[in-house]
């Protein structure tokens, strides 16, 4: 008993030590203490670098997202996850946002059919008549809020009404920075608080909440900031120049679209169904269906032209020269600059003090 060396009992032997004793564990500790490259930092850097390249070169950010997907999937494999497990992770992520993907497609078709059916031209044509030159900046904010609440998209609002308001401000010598600020403030009201907003739908999908309950909370907490914003833009309106001009294209929309009351049917579907808290996808579907009917019956579009509009976005026909609301659709194409080529005409003035 005295001549035998005492060995640690199996129950007390630390994890990672085999029967050959403590020497092997010492080598293992030295190996684990060696610094390895920070793979997580490398993967994240590659993704951010690809995103920066896409932004600087004007390439689609989808390429950067695909690069990031490949990098993160490769990192998951390196961490020991089986390829099947990684595939299940990817599918789980898609399932969690599938509602958003559907809404994205519906928004593209919705904005395209609203342009083709004359809904947006009707709204722009008549809302511009409400603008009082004495309170121009305030009206810019309020009308951009209205349009963005109907469309649920900031891009669709700024590429239509926002472009026209910038033309008005530039032609009248108004403060373009204040006008741009009012436009940006207005379009993001609907981008966050509209029932057909993809951003609001994404929040609901990630938090498992109801979009109409979220809207009620957002409007309750934003009532005071909204009122203060209106007061600020009212002050900016009163301190600005008085001359104002309107784009001639905005006053001649009836030459390129039949602006009857039927063109408001798609917008009415969204408003009425939202008031009854109908599911957002169903409300958008019925609005698209109503817009398609208006395109075929009122605007005289061919069925093939309508299907192309829904799939690839609205492109004005050659005889329709006016197009501030150029293509949208699931394959979103923003051509807002096309309306800047139209002439302008004065519509109202007030004497300067």
CSV table of N, CA and C in Angstrom, one decimal, residues 17 37 52 67 105 124 128 158 180 206 237 241 309:
chain,number,residue,atom,x,y,z
A,17,UNK,N,-9.4,14.4,-18.6
A,17,UNK,CA,-8.2,13.7,-18.2
A,17,UNK,C,-8.4,12.3,-18.5
A,37,UNK,N,-8.1,32.7,-34.5
A,37,UNK,CA,-8.7,33.9,-35.1
A,37,UNK,C,-10.2,34.1,-34.8
A,52,UNK,N,-21.1,47.5,-47.9
A,52,UNK,CA,-20.6,48.8,-48.2
A,52,UNK,C,-20.3,48.9,-49.7
A,67,UNK,N,-24.5,37.3,-49.8
A,67,UNK,CA,-23.2,37.0,-49.3
A,67,UNK,C,-23.2,36.8,-47.8
A,105,UNK,N,-45.0,41.6,-51.6
A,105,UNK,CA,-45.5,41.4,-52.9
A,105,UNK,C,-46.8,42.1,-53.1
A,124,UNK,N,-53.7,63.0,-56.1
A,124,UNK,CA,-52.7,64.2,-56.3
A,124,UNK,C,-53.4,65.4,-56.9
A,128,UNK,N,-53.8,68.7,-54.3
A,128,UNK,CA,-53.0,69.9,-54.6
A,128,UNK,C,-53.9,71.2,-54.6
A,158,UNK,N,-43.1,59.4,-51.5
A,158,UNK,CA,-42.1,60.4,-51.9
A,158,UNK,C,-41.9,60.5,-53.4
A,180,UNK,N,-38.3,69.5,-47.8
A,180,UNK,CA,-37.8,68.1,-47.8
A,180,UNK,C,-38.0,67.5,-46.4
A,206,UNK,N,-42.5,39.9,-35.6
A,206,UNK,CA,-41.4,39.6,-34.7
A,206,UNK,C,-41.8,39.6,-33.2
A,237,UNK,N,-44.0,77.8,-42.3
A,237,UNK,CA,-44.8,78.3,-43.4
A,237,UNK,C,-45.0,79.8,-43.4
A,241,UNK,N,-41.2,82.7,-48.1
A,241,UNK,CA,-41.7,83.5,-49.2
A,241,UNK,C,-43.1,83.2,-49.5
A,309,UNK,N,-48.4,44.8,-65.5
A,309,UNK,CA,-48.3,45.9,-64.5
A,309,UNK,C,-48.2,45.3,-63.1
